[in-house]
């Protein structure tokens, strides 16, 4: 992970900011599969 801030990721993670507010990558993947 880069030290550079990415405005599309939750700080300190590699998870994209999303409407569901899920910060855990695995939970987000499960959420997206269930839709």
PQR file of N, CA, C, O and H, with PARSE charges and radii, in Angstrom:
ATOM      1  N   UNK A   1       0.850  -1.183   0.000 -0.4000 1.5000
ATOM      2  CA  UNK A   1       0.000   0.000   0.000 -0.0000 2.0000
ATOM      3  C   UNK A   1       0.889   1.237   0.000  0.5500 1.7000
ATOM      4  O   UNK A   1       1.901   1.281   0.700 -0.5500 1.4000
ATOM      5  N   UNK A   2       0.526   2.199  -0.753 -0.4000 1.5000
ATOM      6  CA  UNK A   2       1.292   3.433  -0.892 -0.0000 2.0000
ATOM      7  C   UNK A   2       1.010   4.397   0.256  0.5500 1.7000
ATOM      8  O   UNK A   2      -0.064   4.368   0.857 -0.5500 1.4000
ATOM      9  H   UNK A   2      -0.296   2.164  -1.322  0.4000 1.0000
ATOM     10  N   UNK A   3       1.989   5.252   0.551 -0.4000 1.5000
ATOM     11  CA  UNK A   3       1.795   6.289   1.561 -0.0000 2.0000
ATOM     12  C   UNK A   3       0.946   7.436   1.017  0.5500 1.7000
ATOM     13  O   UNK A   3       0.427   8.249   1.782 -0.5500 1.4000
ATOM     14  H   UNK A   3       2.861   5.275   0.063  0.4000 1.0000
ATOM     15  N   UNK A   4       0.807   7.495  -0.301 -0.4000 1.5000
ATOM     16  CA  UNK A   4       0.038   8.550  -0.940 -0.0000 2.0000
ATOM     17  C   UNK A   4      -1.448   8.341  -0.658  0.5500 1.7000
ATOM     18  O   UNK A   4      -1.950   7.221  -0.759 -0.5500 1.4000
ATOM     19  H   UNK A   4       1.228   6.834  -0.923  0.4000 1.0000
ATOM     20  N   UNK A   5      -2.148   9.410  -0.307 -0.4000 1.5000
ATOM     21  CA  UNK A   5      -3.584   9.316  -0.023 -0.0000 2.0000
ATOM     22  C   UNK A   5      -4.369   9.204  -1.322  0.5500 1.7000
ATOM     23  O   UNK A   5      -4.124   9.932  -2.283 -0.5500 1.4000
ATOM     24  H   UNK A   5      -1.741  10.320  -0.225  0.4000 1.0000
ATOM     25  N   UNK A   6      -5.305   8.287  -1.328 -0.4000 1.5000
ATOM     26  CA  UNK A   6      -6.198   8.107  -2.469 -0.0000 2.0000
ATOM     27  C   UNK A   6      -7.583   8.569  -2.033  0.5500 1.7000
ATOM     28  O   UNK A   6      -8.141   8.003  -1.093 -0.5500 1.4000
ATOM     29  H   UNK A   6      -5.505   7.694  -0.547  0.4000 1.0000
ATOM     30  N   UNK A   7      -8.150   9.569  -2.680 -0.4000 1.5000
ATOM     31  CA  UNK A   7      -9.447  10.098  -2.253 -0.0000 2.0000
ATOM     32  C   UNK A   7     -10.602   9.110  -2.427  0.5500 1.7000
ATOM     33  O   UNK A   7     -11.704   9.358  -1.936 -0.5500 1.4000
ATOM     34  H   UNK A   7      -7.696  10.028  -3.444  0.4000 1.0000
ATOM     35  N   UNK A   8     -10.366   8.005  -3.113 -0.4000 1.5000
ATOM     36  CA  UNK A   8     -11.424   7.024  -3.356 -0.0000 2.0000
ATOM     37  C   UNK A   8     -11.380   5.843  -2.392  0.5500 1.7000
ATOM     38  O   UNK A   8     -12.225   4.950  -2.463 -0.5500 1.4000
ATOM     39  H   UNK A   8      -9.471   7.804  -3.512  0.4000 1.0000
ATOM     40  N   UNK A   9     -10.389   5.834  -1.482 -0.4000 1.5000
ATOM     41  CA  UNK A   9     -10.249   4.742  -0.520 -0.0000 2.0000
ATOM     42  C   UNK A   9     -10.487   5.240   0.891  0.5500 1.7000
ATOM     43  O   UNK A   9     -10.210   6.396   1.212 -0.5500 1.4000
ATOM     44  H   UNK A   9      -9.703   6.559  -1.424  0.4000 1.0000
ATOM     45  N   UNK A  10     -11.014   4.337   1.747 -0.4000 1.5000
ATOM     46  CA  UNK A  10     -11.103   4.674   3.162 -0.0000 2.0000
ATOM     47  C   UNK A  10      -9.687   4.801   3.700  0.5500 1.7000
ATOM     48  O   UNK A  10      -8.835   3.977   3.370 -0.5500 1.4000
ATOM     49  H   UNK A  10     -11.240   3.399   1.486  0.4000 1.0000
ATOM     50  N   UNK A  11      -9.412   5.814   4.522 -0.4000 1.5000
ATOM     51  CA  UNK A  11      -8.062   6.018   5.057 -0.0000 2.0000
ATOM     52  C   UNK A  11      -7.527   4.768   5.755  0.5500 1.7000
ATOM     53  O   UNK A  11      -8.216   4.146   6.563 -0.5500 1.4000
ATOM     54  H   UNK A  11     -10.105   6.483   4.790  0.4000 1.0000
ATOM     55  N   UNK A  12      -6.282   4.415   5.424 -0.4000 1.5000
ATOM     56  CA  UNK A  12      -5.631   3.274   6.051 -0.0000 2.0000
ATOM     57  C   UNK A  12      -6.077   1.922   5.526  0.5500 1.7000
ATOM     58  O   UNK A  12      -5.703   0.889   6.080 -0.5500 1.4000
ATOM     59  H   UNK A  12      -5.722   4.921   4.768  0.4000 1.0000
ATOM     60  N   UNK A  13      -6.879   1.916   4.453 -0.4000 1.5000
ATOM     61  CA  UNK A  13      -7.351   0.648   3.883 -0.0000 2.0000
ATOM     62  C   UNK A  13      -7.137   0.667   2.375  0.5500 1.7000
ATOM     63  O   UNK A  13      -6.728   1.677   1.803 -0.5500 1.4000
ATOM     64  H   UNK A  13      -7.183   2.755   4.003  0.4000 1.0000
ATOM     65  N   UNK A  14      -7.420  -0.461   1.748 -0.4000 1.5000
ATOM     66  CA  UNK A  14      -7.442  -0.511   0.288 -0.0000 2.0000
ATOM     67  C   UNK A  14      -8.866  -0.774  -0.203  0.5500 1.7000
ATOM     68  O   UNK A  14      -9.078  -1.344  -1.273 -0.5500 1.4000
ATOM     69  H   UNK A  14      -7.752  -1.281   2.213  0.4000 1.0000
ATOM     70  N   UNK A  15      -9.846  -0.338   0.618 -0.4000 1.5000
ATOM     71  CA  UNK A  15     -11.267  -0.520   0.313 -0.0000 2.0000
ATOM     72  C   UNK A  15     -11.844   0.775  -0.248  0.5500 1.7000
ATOM     73  O   UNK A  15     -11.691   1.847   0.337 -0.5500 1.4000
ATOM     74  H   UNK A  15      -9.674   0.125   1.487  0.4000 1.0000
ATOM     75  N   UNK A  16     -12.508   0.652  -1.391 -0.4000 1.5000
ATOM     76  CA  UNK A  16     -13.142   1.821  -1.991 -0.0000 2.0000
ATOM     77  C   UNK A  16     -14.256   2.356  -1.097  0.5500 1.7000
ATOM     78  O   UNK A  16     -14.994   1.589  -0.479 -0.5500 1.4000
ATOM     79  H   UNK A  16     -12.632  -0.219  -1.866  0.4000 1.0000
ATOM     80  N   UNK A  17     -14.366   3.673  -1.038 -0.4000 1.5000
ATOM     81  CA  UNK A  17     -15.475   4.303  -0.322 -0.0000 2.0000
ATOM     82  C   UNK A  17     -16.751   3.911  -1.063  0.5500 1.7000
ATOM     83  O   UNK A  17     -16.814   3.978  -2.290 -0.5500 1.4000
ATOM     84  H   UNK A  17     -13.766   4.296  -1.540  0.4000 1.0000
ATOM     85  N   UNK A  18     -17.763   3.502  -0.301 -0.4000 1.5000
ATOM     86  CA  UNK A  18     -18.972   2.968  -0.924 -0.0000 2.0000
ATOM     87  C   UNK A  18     -20.211   3.483  -0.211  0.5500 1.7000
ATOM     88  O   UNK A  18     -20.132   3.935   0.931 -0.5500 1.4000
ATOM     89  H   UNK A  18     -17.712   3.448   0.696  0.4000 1.0000
ATOM     90  N   UNK A  19     -21.348   3.417  -0.878 -0.4000 1.5000
ATOM     91  CA  UNK A  19     -22.612   3.917  -0.326 -0.0000 2.0000
ATOM     92  C   UNK A  19     -23.067   3.151   0.901  0.5500 1.7000
ATOM     93  O   UNK A  19     -23.774   3.702   1.745 -0.5500 1.4000
ATOM     94  H   UNK A  19     -21.412   3.050  -1.806  0.4000 1.0000
ATOM     95  N   UNK A  20     -22.676   1.889   1.015 -0.4000 1.5000
ATOM     96  CA  UNK A  20     -23.089   1.068   2.153 -0.0000 2.0000
ATOM     97  C   UNK A  20     -22.274   1.388   3.405  0.5500 1.7000
ATOM     98  O   UNK A  20     -22.654   0.994   4.507 -0.5500 1.4000
ATOM     99  H   UNK A  20     -22.102   1.441   0.330  0.4000 1.0000
ATOM    100  N   UNK A  21     -21.162   2.097   3.244 -0.4000 1.5000
ATOM    101  CA  UNK A  21     -20.330   2.452   4.392 -0.0000 2.0000
ATOM    102  C   UNK A  21     -19.513   1.292   4.936  0.5500 1.7000
ATOM    103  O   UNK A  21     -19.053   1.342   6.077 -0.5500 1.4000
ATOM    104  H   UNK A  21     -20.853   2.417   2.349  0.4000 1.0000
ATOM    105  N   UNK A  22     -19.328   0.253   4.139 -0.4000 1.5000
ATOM    106  CA  UNK A  22     -18.581  -0.931   4.570 -0.0000 2.0000
ATOM    107  C   UNK A  22     -17.092  -0.693   4.341  0.5500 1.7000
ATOM    108  O   UNK A  22     -16.663  -0.405   3.224 -0.5500 1.4000
ATOM    109  H   UNK A  22     -19.702   0.212   3.212  0.4000 1.0000
ATOM    110  N   UNK A  23     -16.306  -0.817   5.419 -0.4000 1.5000
ATOM    111  CA  UNK A  23     -14.868  -0.574   5.323 -0.0000 2.0000
ATOM    112  C   UNK A  23     -14.046  -1.852   5.212  0.5500 1.7000
ATOM    113  O   UNK A  23     -12.877  -1.810   4.826 -0.5500 1.4000
ATOM    114  H   UNK A  23     -16.655  -1.050   6.327  0.4000 1.0000
ATOM    115  N   UNK A  24     -14.655  -2.987   5.550 -0.4000 1.5000
ATOM    116  CA  UNK A  24     -13.954  -4.266   5.477 -0.0000 2.0000
ATOM    117  C   UNK A  24     -14.083  -4.822   4.056  0.5500 1.7000
ATOM    118  O   UNK A  24     -15.190  -4.989   3.544 -0.5500 1.4000
ATOM    119  H   UNK A  24     -15.604  -3.021   5.863  0.4000 1.0000
ATOM    120  N   UNK A  25     -12.943  -5.105   3.431 -0.4000 1.5000
ATOM    121  CA  UNK A  25     -12.947  -5.516   2.028 -0.0000 2.0000
ATOM    122  C   UNK A  25     -13.747  -6.797   1.793  0.5500 1.7000
ATOM    123  O   UNK A  25     -14.506  -6.881   0.828 -0.5500 1.4000
ATOM    124  H   UNK A  25     -12.044  -4.970   3.847  0.4000 1.0000
ATOM    125  N   UNK A  26     -13.586  -7.791   2.661 -0.4000 1.5000
ATOM    126  CA  UNK A  26     -14.315  -9.057   2.485 -0.0000 2.0000
ATOM    127  C   UNK A  26     -15.820  -8.856   2.657  0.5500 1.7000
ATOM    128  O   UNK A  26     -16.611  -9.425   1.904 -0.5500 1.4000
ATOM    129  H   UNK A  26     -12.969  -7.723   3.446  0.4000 1.0000
ATOM    130  N   UNK A  27     -16.217  -8.056   3.635 -0.4000 1.5000
ATOM    131  CA  UNK A  27     -17.646  -7.782   3.831 -0.0000 2.0000
ATOM    132  C   UNK A  27     -18.218  -7.050   2.623  0.5500 1.7000
ATOM    133  O   UNK A  27     -19.340  -7.326   2.198 -0.5500 1.4000
ATOM    134  H   UNK A  27     -15.575  -7.594   4.247  0.4000 1.0000
ATOM    135  N   UNK A  28     -17.447  -6.121   2.074 -0.4000 1.5000
ATOM    136  CA  UNK A  28     -17.906  -5.380   0.901 -0.0000 2.0000
ATOM    137  C   UNK A  28     -18.077  -6.319  -0.291  0.5500 1.7000
ATOM    138  O   UNK A  28     -19.058  -6.216  -1.027 -0.5500 1.4000
ATOM    139  H   UNK A  28     -16.536  -5.897   2.420  0.4000 1.0000
ATOM    140  N   UNK A  29     -17.123  -7.235  -0.482 -0.4000 1.5000
ATOM    141  CA  UNK A  29     -17.238  -8.195  -1.578 -0.0000 2.0000
ATOM    142  C   UNK A  29     -18.495  -9.050  -1.423  0.5500 1.7000
ATOM    143  O   UNK A  29     -19.204  -9.290  -2.399 -0.5500 1.4000
ATOM    144  H   UNK A  29     -16.326  -7.319   0.116  0.4000 1.0000
ATOM    145  N   UNK A  30     -18.774  -9.509  -0.202 -0.4000 1.5000
ATOM    146  CA  UNK A  30     -19.977 -10.310   0.052 -0.0000 2.0000
ATOM    147  C   UNK A  30     -21.236  -9.489  -0.218  0.5500 1.7000
ATOM    148  O   UNK A  30     -22.191  -9.977  -0.822 -0.5500 1.4000
ATOM    149  H   UNK A  30     -18.198  -9.314   0.592  0.4000 1.0000
ATOM    150  N   UNK A  31     -21.224  -8.238   0.236 -0.4000 1.5000
ATOM    151  CA  UNK A  31     -22.362  -7.344   0.024 -0.0000 2.0000
ATOM    152  C   UNK A  31     -22.623  -7.151  -1.472  0.5500 1.7000
ATOM    153  O   UNK A  31     -23.766  -7.221  -1.924 -0.5500 1.4000
ATOM    154  H   UNK A  31     -20.448  -7.841   0.727  0.4000 1.0000
ATOM    155  N   UNK A  32     -21.558  -6.910  -2.231 -0.4000 1.5000
ATOM    156  CA  UNK A  32     -21.715  -6.679  -3.664 -0.0000 2.0000
ATOM    157  C   UNK A  32     -22.209  -7.928  -4.391  0.5500 1.7000
ATOM    158  O   UNK A  32     -22.985  -7.821  -5.341 -0.5500 1.4000
ATOM    159  H   UNK A  32     -20.630  -6.854  -1.864  0.4000 1.0000
ATOM    160  N   UNK A  33     -21.771  -9.104  -3.960 -0.4000 1.5000
ATOM    161  CA  UNK A  33     -22.221 -10.357  -4.589 -0.0000 2.0000
ATOM    162  C   UNK A  33     -23.696 -10.617  -4.316  0.5500 1.7000
ATOM    163  O   UNK A  33     -24.389 -11.211  -5.142 -0.5500 1.4000
ATOM    164  H   UNK A  33     -21.140  -9.190  -3.189  0.4000 1.0000
ATOM    165  N   UNK A  34     -24.174 -10.174  -3.162 -0.4000 1.5000
ATOM    166  CA  UNK A  34     -25.553 -10.463  -2.771 -0.0000 2.0000
ATOM    167  C   UNK A  34     -26.571  -9.529  -3.426  0.5500 1.7000
ATOM    168  O   UNK A  34     -27.776  -9.750  -3.303 -0.5500 1.4000
ATOM    169  H   UNK A  34     -23.611  -9.692  -2.491  0.4000 1.0000
ATOM    170  N   UNK A  35     -26.118  -8.520  -4.097 -0.4000 1.5000
ATOM    171  CA  UNK A  35     -27.037  -7.545  -4.704 -0.0000 2.0000
ATOM    172  C   UNK A  35     -27.422  -7.948  -6.092  0.5500 1.7000
ATOM    173  O   UNK A  35     -28.188  -7.243  -6.749 -0.5500 1.4000
ATOM    174  H   UNK A  35     -25.140  -8.340  -4.196  0.4000 1.0000
TER
END
